[in-house]
Amino acid sequence: MSRPRIVIVGAGFAGYRTAKELSRKARGKADITLLNPTDYFLYLPLLPQVAAGILEPRRVTVSLSDTLPWVRLVLGEADGIDLDGRTVHYTGPEGDRGTLAYDRLVLAAGSVNKLLPIPGVAEHAHGFRGLPEALYLRDHVTRQVELAAAADDPETCAARCTFVVVGAGYTGTEVAAHGQLFTDAQVRGHPLREGMRPRWLLLDVAERVLPELDAHLSRTADRTLRERGVEVRMGTSVKEATPEGVLLTDGEFVRTRSLVWCVGVRPDPLAESLGLPMERGRLLVDPNLQVPGRPEVFACGDAAAVPDLDNPGQYTPMTAQHAWRQGRTAALNVAASLGAGVRRPYEHQDLGFVVDLGGVKAAANPLGVPLSGLAAGAVTRGYHLAAMPGNRVRVAADWLLDAVLPRQAVQLGLVRSWAVPLDTASPELARAPGRPQARQEADARSGPGAATERETRPGHGATGQGDPDEWGEPAVESADAREPAEVASAGEAVIEEAKARETAERKSPEREPVQWESHEWESPQQSPEPAENQPGGEPETNRPAPEQAGDHPGPEPAKNQPGGEPGQGPGPVERTDADPAEGDS
């Protein structure tokens, strides 16, 4: 007897929580496969502390194999999903191609850096979505301070110790706050020219810092940043980025070698490639996190537009808190669709937010109670320790060591500039020479302002000279100039062979229908009807075409719910990267 096959794409907050809850509930009664480019779950809220040298990189990572014993881990990037064939195609870390068949699919691909059509940004800026980017930023900031201390020219010294952060959301605010403390500590060991100190600018077109959060958090963060010396400029952004600096929208040109892009995130391009109804780049789902017309497909996290039941007509924001909670709901509903339990809609209750501002400073409003200073700092760190799925003792130990010992400001040089381009569909992976880039080279270039291949491949900087990277740092050269090309050719041969195998497999007779192991995980004979007063489908005019829907028609829409009115169902919506509604999780 075959067991139901569940494939989860992505191991971020939503995907990891889905896999963990499903493994507890199934206990060997289902084959659960987790597809992810890395073998760890990344606790993103503490990433700024990695860039600032407070935490070691492995402290913010949690092993998937160790914490998900009943889940099969497959390393790779999803290239595409065949909804009718119920298969997920992926590319492994060494260029090998593979296919995963599923009976239930959970799409939790997450998000990538949001791009805006601003000249030079894709070539000269770096994002902050993955561990490689944090490691690069820590090395880059350290290098710039050291070069500034050794510079004879005052203008060069000022440019190297000037750092521009674009985006005053959750991520950008914490990066600027920790960055100022980090560089101030460095110049004590590497004094700059007399009268000079590191300069940090935080830019945003919004009217206040942390515009998506409570006003108390905004005021506390703004006050702390300004007292620390950060130049907070609201209503201002970047008009153009060049190798020498950035031109601001107010007309000022700031000489700098460091541009950190934290304007927010956009859903992973994989969601848009499915051809299903979208909402600003996010896959539309019903309150049960099921895709209308595709009852076997679930979506959660940043890749899904989940209806906000407390605010009809709106969707939950793209934050880690929502993704974590949606992962649990997705797991329960996947199990319910297989006959174990009862499905439930996603509902949430705002418990407050915390913002770590470095040192003992923080801003928090737990359960609506406004806190600042030392009390907020204690609550913030306590919250992170409680929320982390692992490494709590190691994180607490690093915090203790940072409080009593000076930070080790050294550059390891493990991640180069060209290895972490802003325009990438896989910010969790550092680009390596000769490694097939799969979606990274194809799908990621859908956003405006995308860099060309000539500008982002190893050994070629933004100026196309082949010697320096975009900020004038020496690029790594191969001992043999033919080596990357030979590796790439070998990778292409492997890919062509894999394509031939896939074609042969698709021509083989279809497999027999799945026979469930027990009644507890038995699959219904027909697609389940939506629960009463819950939207479970989509209007006839917006259903997929027959060749797309196959033999899996969606249930009828429920009444009195968003998206359930005849003739008014959600249709494909063109994504707008510049829309401020996109998240900053």
Coordinates of C-alpha atoms in Angstrom, one line a residue:
M1 CA 0.0 0.0 0.0
S2 CA 1.4 3.4 -1.0
R3 CA 1.6 6.2 1.4
P4 CA 0.5 9.7 0.5
R5 CA 3.4 11.8 -0.8
I6 CA 3.7 15.4 0.5
V7 CA 6.3 17.8 -1.1
I8 CA 7.1 21.1 0.6
V9 CA 9.0 23.6 -1.5
G10 CA 11.1 25.9 0.7
A11 CA 12.4 25.7 4.3
G12 CA 11.8 29.3 5.5
F13 CA 9.6 30.2 8.4
A14 CA 6.5 28.8 6.6
G15 CA 8.0 25.7 5.0
Y16 CA 10.0 24.7 8.1
R17 CA 6.9 25.0 10.4
T18 CA 4.8 23.0 7.9
A19 CA 7.3 20.2 7.8
K20 CA 7.7 20.1 11.5
E21 CA 4.0 20.0 12.3
L22 CA 3.3 17.4 9.5
S23 CA 6.1 15.1 10.7
R24 CA 4.6 15.2 14.2
K25 CA 1.1 14.5 13.0
A26 CA 1.9 11.9 10.3
R27 CA 4.5 9.8 12.3
G28 CA 5.5 7.7 9.4
K29 CA 2.1 7.5 7.8
A30 CA 3.1 9.8 4.9
D31 CA 6.2 10.4 2.8
I32 CA 7.2 14.0 3.5
T33 CA 9.8 15.5 1.3
L34 CA 11.3 19.0 1.9
L35 CA 13.0 20.6 -1.1
N36 CA 15.4 23.5 -0.2
P37 CA 18.6 24.9 -1.6
T38 CA 20.4 24.7 1.8
D39 CA 20.4 22.1 4.6
Y40 CA 19.4 24.6 7.3
F41 CA 16.6 26.9 8.4
L42 CA 17.7 30.5 8.7
Y43 CA 16.5 32.6 11.6
L44 CA 16.3 35.9 9.6
P45 CA 15.6 38.3 12.5
L46 CA 19.1 37.8 13.9
L47 CA 20.9 38.2 10.6
P48 CA 21.9 41.9 11.3
Q49 CA 23.8 40.6 14.3
V50 CA 25.8 38.3 12.0
A51 CA 26.7 41.2 9.8
A52 CA 27.7 43.2 12.8
G53 CA 30.0 40.5 14.2
I54 CA 27.9 39.7 17.3
L55 CA 26.8 36.2 16.3
E56 CA 28.7 33.6 14.4
P57 CA 26.9 32.5 11.2
R58 CA 26.0 29.0 12.4
R59 CA 24.2 30.4 15.4
V60 CA 21.3 31.6 13.2
T61 CA 21.0 28.4 11.3
V62 CA 19.1 25.2 12.4
S63 CA 19.9 21.8 10.8
L64 CA 16.9 20.5 8.9
S65 CA 18.0 16.9 9.1
D66 CA 18.6 17.0 12.9
T67 CA 15.3 18.7 13.7
L68 CA 13.0 17.0 11.1
P69 CA 13.7 13.3 11.7
W70 CA 10.6 12.1 9.8
V71 CA 11.2 14.4 6.8
R72 CA 13.3 13.5 3.7
L73 CA 15.5 16.5 2.7
V74 CA 16.3 17.0 -0.9
L75 CA 18.8 19.7 -1.7
G76 CA 18.0 21.8 -4.8
E77 CA 16.2 24.7 -6.3
A78 CA 12.7 24.3 -7.8
D79 CA 12.8 25.0 -11.5
G80 CA 9.1 24.5 -12.3
I81 CA 6.0 22.7 -11.2
D82 CA 3.8 20.6 -13.5
L83 CA 0.4 21.0 -11.9
D84 CA -1.4 18.5 -14.1
G85 CA 1.4 15.9 -13.8
R86 CA 1.7 16.7 -10.1
T87 CA 5.5 16.8 -10.2
V88 CA 8.2 19.4 -9.1
H89 CA 11.3 19.7 -11.2
Y90 CA 14.5 20.9 -9.5
T91 CA 18.2 21.4 -10.0
G92 CA 20.6 20.0 -7.4
P93 CA 23.6 21.8 -6.0
E94 CA 25.9 20.2 -8.5
G95 CA 23.8 20.8 -11.5
D96 CA 21.9 17.5 -11.5
R97 CA 18.3 17.6 -12.4
G98 CA 15.5 15.7 -10.6
T99 CA 11.8 15.3 -10.3
L100 CA 9.6 14.9 -7.2
A101 CA 6.0 13.5 -7.5
Y102 CA 3.4 14.6 -5.0
D103 CA -0.1 14.0 -3.9
R104 CA -0.1 17.2 -1.8
L105 CA 2.1 20.2 -2.5
V106 CA 2.9 23.0 -0.1
L107 CA 4.5 26.0 -1.8
A108 CA 6.5 28.0 0.7
A109 CA 9.2 29.4 -1.6
G110 CA 9.5 32.6 0.4
S111 CA 10.7 35.9 -1.1
V112 CA 13.7 37.6 -2.7
N113 CA 15.0 41.2 -2.8
K114 CA 12.6 43.7 -4.2
L115 CA 13.9 45.6 -7.2
L116 CA 13.1 49.1 -8.4
P117 CA 13.8 50.5 -11.9
I118 CA 16.6 52.8 -10.6
P119 CA 19.7 53.1 -12.8
G120 CA 22.8 51.4 -11.3
V121 CA 21.1 49.8 -8.3
A122 CA 21.2 46.2 -9.6
E123 CA 24.9 46.6 -10.4
H124 CA 26.1 48.5 -7.3
A125 CA 23.8 47.5 -4.4
H126 CA 23.7 44.4 -2.3
G127 CA 20.6 43.0 -0.6
F128 CA 20.2 41.4 2.9
R129 CA 18.1 38.3 2.5
G130 CA 20.6 35.5 3.1
L131 CA 23.6 34.3 5.0
P132 CA 26.0 34.9 2.2
E133 CA 24.9 38.6 1.9
A134 CA 25.4 39.1 5.7
L135 CA 28.9 37.5 5.5
Y136 CA 29.8 39.7 2.6
L137 CA 28.5 42.9 4.3
R138 CA 30.6 42.1 7.4
D139 CA 33.7 41.7 5.4
H140 CA 33.0 44.7 3.2
V141 CA 32.4 47.1 6.1
T142 CA 35.5 45.9 7.8
R143 CA 37.6 46.3 4.7
Q144 CA 36.3 49.8 4.0
V145 CA 37.1 51.0 7.5
E146 CA 40.6 49.5 7.2
L147 CA 41.2 51.1 3.8
A148 CA 39.8 54.4 5.0
A149 CA 42.2 54.4 7.9
A150 CA 45.1 53.9 5.5
A151 CA 44.0 56.4 2.9
D152 CA 46.0 59.5 2.3
D153 CA 43.3 61.4 0.4
P154 CA 40.6 62.9 2.7
E155 CA 37.9 62.4 0.1
T156 CA 38.7 58.7 -0.4
C157 CA 38.7 58.2 3.4
A158 CA 35.3 59.9 3.7
A159 CA 33.8 57.8 0.8
R160 CA 35.1 54.5 2.2
C161 CA 33.6 55.1 5.7
T162 CA 30.2 56.3 4.4
F163 CA 27.5 53.6 4.3
V164 CA 24.1 54.1 2.7
V165 CA 21.1 51.9 3.7
V166 CA 18.0 52.2 1.6
G167 CA 14.8 51.2 3.3
A168 CA 13.8 52.1 6.8
G169 CA 11.7 49.0 7.4
Y170 CA 12.4 46.3 9.9
T171 CA 15.6 45.0 8.2
G172 CA 17.0 48.4 7.2
T173 CA 16.5 49.9 10.6
E174 CA 18.3 47.1 12.4
V175 CA 21.2 47.0 9.8
A176 CA 21.8 50.8 10.2
A177 CA 21.5 50.6 14.0
H178 CA 24.0 47.6 14.4
G179 CA 26.2 48.9 11.6
Q180 CA 26.8 52.3 13.3
L181 CA 27.9 50.5 16.5
F182 CA 30.1 48.1 14.6
T183 CA 32.0 50.7 12.7
D184 CA 32.4 52.9 15.8
A185 CA 34.0 50.0 17.6
Q186 CA 36.3 49.4 14.6
V187 CA 37.7 52.9 14.4
R188 CA 38.9 52.6 18.0
G189 CA 41.5 50.2 16.7
H190 CA 41.9 51.8 13.2
P191 CA 41.6 55.6 13.9
L192 CA 40.5 57.6 10.9
R193 CA 41.8 61.1 10.0
E194 CA 41.4 63.7 12.6
G195 CA 37.8 64.9 12.8
M196 CA 36.4 61.9 10.8
R197 CA 34.1 59.1 12.0
P198 CA 32.0 56.5 10.1
R199 CA 28.9 58.0 8.5
W200 CA 25.6 56.0 8.2
L201 CA 22.6 57.2 6.2
L202 CA 19.2 55.6 6.4
L203 CA 16.9 56.5 3.5
D204 CA 13.2 55.9 2.8
V205 CA 10.4 57.5 0.8
A206 CA 8.1 57.0 3.8
E207 CA 7.2 59.7 6.3
R208 CA 8.7 57.8 9.3
V209 CA 11.0 55.0 10.3
L210 CA 9.3 51.6 10.5
P211 CA 6.1 52.8 8.6
E212 CA 4.4 49.4 8.8
L213 CA 4.8 49.1 12.5
D214 CA 3.3 50.9 15.6
A215 CA 4.0 54.6 16.0
H216 CA 5.7 54.0 19.3
L217 CA 8.2 51.7 17.8
S218 CA 8.8 54.2 15.0
R219 CA 9.5 57.1 17.4
T220 CA 11.8 55.0 19.7
A221 CA 13.8 53.7 16.8
D222 CA 14.1 57.1 15.1
R223 CA 15.3 58.7 18.4
T224 CA 17.8 56.0 19.1
L225 CA 19.3 56.1 15.6
R226 CA 19.7 59.9 15.6
E227 CA 21.3 59.9 19.1
R228 CA 23.8 57.3 17.8
G229 CA 24.7 59.5 14.8
V230 CA 22.8 57.8 12.0
E231 CA 21.5 60.3 9.5
V232 CA 17.8 59.4 9.1
R233 CA 16.3 61.0 5.9
M234 CA 12.7 60.3 5.4
G235 CA 11.1 61.2 2.1
T236 CA 14.4 60.6 0.3
S237 CA 15.7 57.7 -1.7
V238 CA 18.3 56.9 -4.4
K239 CA 17.9 58.3 -7.9
E240 CA 21.0 56.7 -9.4
A241 CA 23.8 54.5 -8.2
T242 CA 27.4 54.8 -9.6
P243 CA 30.8 53.3 -8.8
E244 CA 31.7 56.5 -7.0
G245 CA 28.5 56.9 -4.9
V246 CA 24.8 57.5 -5.1
L247 CA 22.7 60.4 -6.3
L248 CA 19.8 61.1 -4.0
T249 CA 16.3 62.2 -5.0
D250 CA 16.9 65.6 -3.3
G251 CA 19.8 66.3 -5.6
E252 CA 22.7 65.5 -3.3
F253 CA 25.5 63.2 -4.4
V254 CA 26.9 61.1 -1.6
R255 CA 30.3 59.6 -2.2
T256 CA 30.3 56.0 -0.9
R257 CA 31.5 52.5 -1.7
S258 CA 28.7 50.8 0.2
L259 CA 25.0 50.7 -0.8
V260 CA 22.8 48.3 1.2
W261 CA 19.4 47.6 -0.3
C262 CA 16.7 46.9 2.2
V263 CA 13.6 48.3 0.5
G264 CA 11.6 45.2 1.1
V265 CA 10.9 41.8 -0.6
R266 CA 9.0 40.4 -3.5
P267 CA 7.6 36.9 -3.7
D268 CA 9.8 34.2 -5.2
P269 CA 9.4 34.1 -9.0
L270 CA 8.5 30.5 -8.8
A271 CA 5.0 31.4 -7.6
E272 CA 4.4 33.6 -10.7
S273 CA 5.6 30.9 -13.1
L274 CA 2.6 28.7 -12.2
G275 CA 0.1 30.7 -14.3
L276 CA -2.4 30.8 -11.5
P277 CA -4.3 33.9 -10.2
M278 CA -2.0 36.2 -8.4
E279 CA -2.2 39.3 -6.2
R280 CA 0.9 41.5 -6.6
G281 CA 3.2 38.6 -7.3
R282 CA 1.7 36.4 -4.6
L283 CA -0.3 33.2 -5.2
L284 CA -4.0 33.7 -4.3
V285 CA -5.3 31.2 -1.8
D286 CA -8.4 30.8 0.3
P287 CA -8.5 31.1 4.1
N288 CA -7.6 27.4 4.3
L289 CA -4.4 28.1 2.4
Q290 CA -5.6 26.0 -0.6
V291 CA -5.2 27.2 -4.2
P292 CA -8.7 27.6 -5.7
G293 CA -9.2 25.0 -8.4
R294 CA -6.2 23.0 -7.2
P295 CA -7.3 21.4 -3.9
E296 CA -4.0 19.4 -3.8
V297 CA -1.9 22.5 -3.8
F298 CA -1.4 24.7 -0.6
A299 CA 0.6 27.9 -0.3
C300 CA 1.8 29.9 2.7
G301 CA 4.3 32.5 3.7
D302 CA 5.6 35.3 1.5
A303 CA 4.6 33.4 -1.7
A304 CA 0.9 33.4 -0.8
A305 CA -1.7 36.1 -0.6
V306 CA -3.7 34.9 2.4
P307 CA -7.0 36.6 3.1
D308 CA -7.0 38.6 6.3
L309 CA -10.3 37.6 8.0
D310 CA -10.1 40.5 10.4
N311 CA -9.9 43.0 7.5
P312 CA -12.1 41.7 4.7
G313 CA -10.7 42.5 1.3
Q314 CA -7.1 42.7 2.5
Y315 CA -4.3 40.1 2.7
T316 CA -1.9 39.3 5.6
P317 CA 1.5 41.2 5.3
M318 CA 4.7 39.4 4.4
T319 CA 6.2 39.0 7.8
A320 CA 8.0 36.2 9.6
Q321 CA 5.3 36.1 12.3
H322 CA 2.6 35.4 9.7
A323 CA 4.7 32.9 7.8
W324 CA 5.4 30.9 11.0
R325 CA 1.8 30.7 12.0
Q326 CA 0.6 30.0 8.5
G327 CA 3.0 27.0 8.4
R328 CA 1.1 25.4 11.2
T329 CA -2.3 26.0 9.6
A330 CA -1.0 24.6 6.3
A331 CA 0.2 21.4 8.0
L332 CA -3.1 20.9 9.8
N333 CA -5.1 21.4 6.5
V334 CA -2.8 19.1 4.5
A335 CA -3.4 16.4 7.0
A336 CA -7.2 17.1 7.0
S337 CA -7.2 16.8 3.2
L338 CA -5.9 13.3 3.6
G339 CA -8.5 12.3 6.2
A340 CA -6.7 13.1 9.4
G341 CA -8.3 15.9 11.3
V342 CA -10.5 18.9 10.3
R343 CA -9.3 21.8 8.2
R344 CA -9.4 25.3 9.6
P345 CA -9.0 28.8 8.2
Y346 CA -5.9 30.9 9.0
E347 CA -6.6 33.4 11.8
H348 CA -4.1 35.4 13.7
Q349 CA -3.8 37.7 16.7
D350 CA -1.2 40.5 16.8
L351 CA 1.0 39.9 19.8
G352 CA 3.2 42.9 19.1
F353 CA 6.6 43.4 17.5
V354 CA 10.2 43.8 18.7
V355 CA 13.0 45.7 17.0
D356 CA 16.6 45.2 18.1
L357 CA 18.6 48.5 17.9
G358 CA 22.0 47.1 19.1
G359 CA 23.6 47.2 22.5
V360 CA 21.0 47.3 25.2
K361 CA 18.7 49.5 23.0
A362 CA 15.5 48.1 21.5
A363 CA 11.9 49.0 20.8
A364 CA 9.0 46.6 21.7
N365 CA 5.3 46.6 22.2
P366 CA 4.5 43.1 23.6
L367 CA 0.7 42.7 23.9
G368 CA 0.4 46.4 23.1
V369 CA 2.5 47.5 26.0
P370 CA 5.1 50.1 24.7
L371 CA 8.6 49.5 25.9
S372 CA 12.0 51.1 25.2
G373 CA 15.6 51.0 26.5
L374 CA 16.8 48.2 28.7
A375 CA 13.4 46.7 29.3
A376 CA 12.7 46.5 25.6
G377 CA 16.2 45.0 25.0
A378 CA 15.5 42.2 27.5
V379 CA 12.1 41.5 26.0
T380 CA 13.5 41.5 22.5
R381 CA 16.3 39.0 23.2
G382 CA 14.0 36.9 25.3
Y383 CA 11.5 36.7 22.4
H384 CA 14.2 35.7 19.9
L385 CA 15.5 32.9 22.2
A386 CA 12.0 31.6 22.7
A387 CA 11.2 31.8 19.0
M388 CA 14.3 30.1 17.7
P389 CA 13.9 26.3 17.0
G390 CA 17.5 25.6 18.2
N391 CA 20.9 27.0 19.1
R392 CA 19.5 28.9 22.1
V393 CA 22.4 28.2 24.4
R394 CA 25.0 29.1 21.7
V395 CA 23.2 32.4 20.8
A396 CA 23.0 33.3 24.5
A397 CA 26.7 32.5 24.9
D398 CA 27.6 34.7 22.0
W399 CA 25.6 37.6 23.5
L400 CA 27.4 37.2 26.8
L401 CA 30.9 37.1 25.1
D402 CA 30.0 40.2 23.1
A403 CA 29.1 42.0 26.3
V404 CA 32.4 41.4 28.0
L405 CA 34.9 41.0 25.1
P406 CA 35.7 43.2 22.0
R407 CA 34.5 42.0 18.7
Q408 CA 36.9 40.3 16.2
A409 CA 36.8 42.8 13.3
V410 CA 38.6 40.7 10.6
Q411 CA 37.7 40.0 7.0
L412 CA 37.7 36.4 6.0
G413 CA 37.1 36.9 2.3
L414 CA 34.8 33.9 2.0
V415 CA 32.1 35.7 -0.1
R416 CA 33.1 38.0 -2.9
S417 CA 31.0 40.8 -4.4
W418 CA 30.0 39.0 -7.6
A419 CA 28.8 36.0 -5.6
V420 CA 25.9 37.9 -4.0
P421 CA 24.2 39.9 -6.8
L422 CA 21.1 41.9 -5.8
D423 CA 19.0 40.4 -8.6
T424 CA 18.9 36.7 -7.7
A425 CA 16.1 34.2 -7.1
S426 CA 18.3 32.4 -4.5
P427 CA 19.7 34.9 -2.0
E428 CA 20.4 32.0 0.3
L429 CA 23.2 30.7 -2.0
A430 CA 26.4 32.4 -2.9
R431 CA 27.1 32.3 -6.7
A432 CA 30.0 30.0 -7.6
P433 CA 31.9 30.0 -10.9
G434 CA 30.9 27.2 -13.2
R435 CA 27.8 26.2 -11.1
P436 CA 24.6 26.0 -13.2
Q437 CA 22.4 28.8 -11.9
A438 CA 19.0 27.4 -12.9
R439 CA 16.3 29.9 -11.9
Q440 CA 19.0 32.3 -10.7
E441 CA 20.0 33.0 -14.3
A442 CA 16.6 32.8 -15.9
D443 CA 13.7 33.6 -13.6
A444 CA 15.5 36.1 -11.4
R445 CA 15.9 38.6 -14.2
S446 CA 12.2 39.3 -14.5
G447 CA 12.4 42.3 -12.2
P448 CA 13.2 45.8 -13.4
G449 CA 16.8 47.0 -13.2
A450 CA 18.2 43.5 -13.6
A451 CA 21.9 43.3 -14.2
T452 CA 23.3 41.8 -17.4
E453 CA 25.2 38.5 -17.4
R454 CA 28.4 40.4 -18.3
E455 CA 28.0 42.6 -15.2
T456 CA 27.4 39.8 -12.7
R457 CA 29.6 36.9 -13.8
P458 CA 32.8 36.3 -11.9
G459 CA 35.7 38.6 -12.9
H460 CA 33.5 41.3 -14.3
G461 CA 32.5 44.3 -12.3
A462 CA 29.8 46.8 -12.8
T463 CA 32.0 48.8 -15.2
G464 CA 32.7 45.7 -17.3
Q465 CA 36.5 46.0 -16.9
G466 CA 37.0 42.5 -15.7
D467 CA 39.5 43.5 -13.0
P468 CA 37.6 45.1 -10.0
D469 CA 34.3 44.3 -8.6
E470 CA 31.7 47.1 -8.3
W471 CA 33.3 48.8 -5.4
G472 CA 36.9 48.6 -6.6
E473 CA 37.9 45.4 -4.8
P474 CA 40.2 42.9 -6.6
A475 CA 38.2 40.1 -8.2
V476 CA 39.3 36.5 -7.8
E477 CA 40.9 35.1 -10.9
S478 CA 41.1 31.4 -11.9
A479 CA 44.6 29.8 -12.2
D480 CA 43.5 28.6 -15.6
A481 CA 41.3 31.0 -17.6
R482 CA 39.7 28.0 -19.4
E483 CA 38.6 26.3 -16.1
P484 CA 35.2 28.0 -15.6
A485 CA 34.3 27.5 -19.2
E486 CA 35.2 23.8 -19.0
V487 CA 33.2 23.3 -15.9
A488 CA 30.2 25.1 -17.4
S489 CA 30.4 22.9 -20.5
A490 CA 30.4 19.8 -18.3
G491 CA 27.4 21.1 -16.4
E492 CA 25.5 21.6 -19.7
A493 CA 26.3 18.1 -20.8
V494 CA 24.8 16.7 -17.5
I495 CA 21.7 18.9 -17.9
E496 CA 21.2 17.7 -21.5
E497 CA 21.5 14.1 -20.4
A498 CA 19.0 14.7 -17.5
K499 CA 16.5 16.3 -20.0
A500 CA 16.7 13.2 -22.2
R501 CA 15.9 10.9 -19.2
E502 CA 13.0 13.1 -18.2
T503 CA 11.6 12.9 -21.7
A504 CA 11.8 9.1 -21.7
E505 CA 10.2 8.9 -18.2
R506 CA 7.2 11.1 -19.3
K507 CA 6.5 8.8 -22.2
S508 CA 6.3 5.8 -19.9
P509 CA 2.8 4.5 -18.8
E510 CA 1.2 6.4 -16.0
R511 CA 1.6 5.0 -12.5
E512 CA -1.2 3.3 -10.7
P513 CA -3.4 5.5 -8.4
V514 CA -2.1 5.8 -4.9
Q515 CA -3.6 3.5 -2.3
W516 CA -3.6 5.0 1.1
E517 CA -2.2 3.1 4.0
S518 CA -5.0 3.6 6.5
H519 CA -8.3 5.3 6.9
E520 CA -6.7 8.0 9.0
W521 CA -4.7 9.2 6.0
E522 CA -7.2 8.1 3.3
S523 CA -7.6 10.5 0.4
P524 CA -11.2 11.5 -0.4
Q525 CA -12.7 10.1 -3.7
Q526 CA -13.4 13.7 -4.8
S527 CA -12.1 17.1 -4.1
P528 CA -13.4 18.1 -0.7
E529 CA -16.2 20.7 -0.6
P530 CA -15.3 23.9 1.2
A531 CA -16.4 24.4 4.7
E532 CA -19.5 26.4 5.2
N533 CA -19.0 30.1 4.9
Q534 CA -15.4 29.6 3.7
P535 CA -14.2 30.4 0.2
G536 CA -13.0 27.2 -1.2
G537 CA -13.0 27.8 -5.0
E538 CA -13.1 30.4 -7.7
P539 CA -15.8 31.6 -10.1
E540 CA -16.2 29.8 -13.4
T541 CA -14.8 32.6 -15.4
N542 CA -11.5 32.5 -13.5
R543 CA -10.9 28.7 -13.4
P544 CA -7.9 27.3 -15.2
A545 CA -8.3 26.1 -18.7
P546 CA -9.3 22.4 -19.2
E547 CA -5.8 21.4 -20.2
Q548 CA -4.4 23.1 -17.1
A549 CA -7.0 21.9 -14.5
G550 CA -7.0 18.3 -15.6
D551 CA -9.3 16.0 -13.6
H552 CA -9.2 18.2 -10.5
P553 CA -12.0 20.7 -10.7
G554 CA -12.1 23.2 -7.8
P555 CA -15.1 23.3 -5.4
E556 CA -17.8 25.9 -5.7
P557 CA -17.1 29.2 -3.9
A558 CA -18.8 29.8 -0.6
K559 CA -21.1 32.7 0.0
N560 CA -20.4 35.9 2.0
Q561 CA -16.6 35.5 1.7
P562 CA -14.1 37.6 -0.3
G563 CA -13.6 36.1 -3.8
G564 CA -16.7 34.0 -3.7
E565 CA -19.1 36.3 -5.6
P566 CA -19.9 35.0 -9.1
G567 CA -18.1 36.9 -11.8
Q568 CA -15.9 38.8 -9.4
G569 CA -13.3 36.2 -8.6
P570 CA -9.6 37.2 -8.5
G571 CA -7.9 37.2 -11.8
P572 CA -4.1 37.5 -12.6
V573 CA -2.8 40.8 -11.3
E574 CA 0.3 42.4 -12.7
R575 CA 3.1 42.6 -10.1
T576 CA 4.4 46.0 -9.2
D577 CA 7.7 45.9 -7.5
A578 CA 7.5 49.5 -6.4
D579 CA 4.3 48.9 -4.5
P580 CA 4.9 49.8 -0.8
A581 CA 2.4 47.0 0.2
E582 CA 5.1 44.4 -0.3
G583 CA 6.7 43.0 2.7
D584 CA 9.9 43.6 4.7
S585 CA 9.9 40.4 6.7

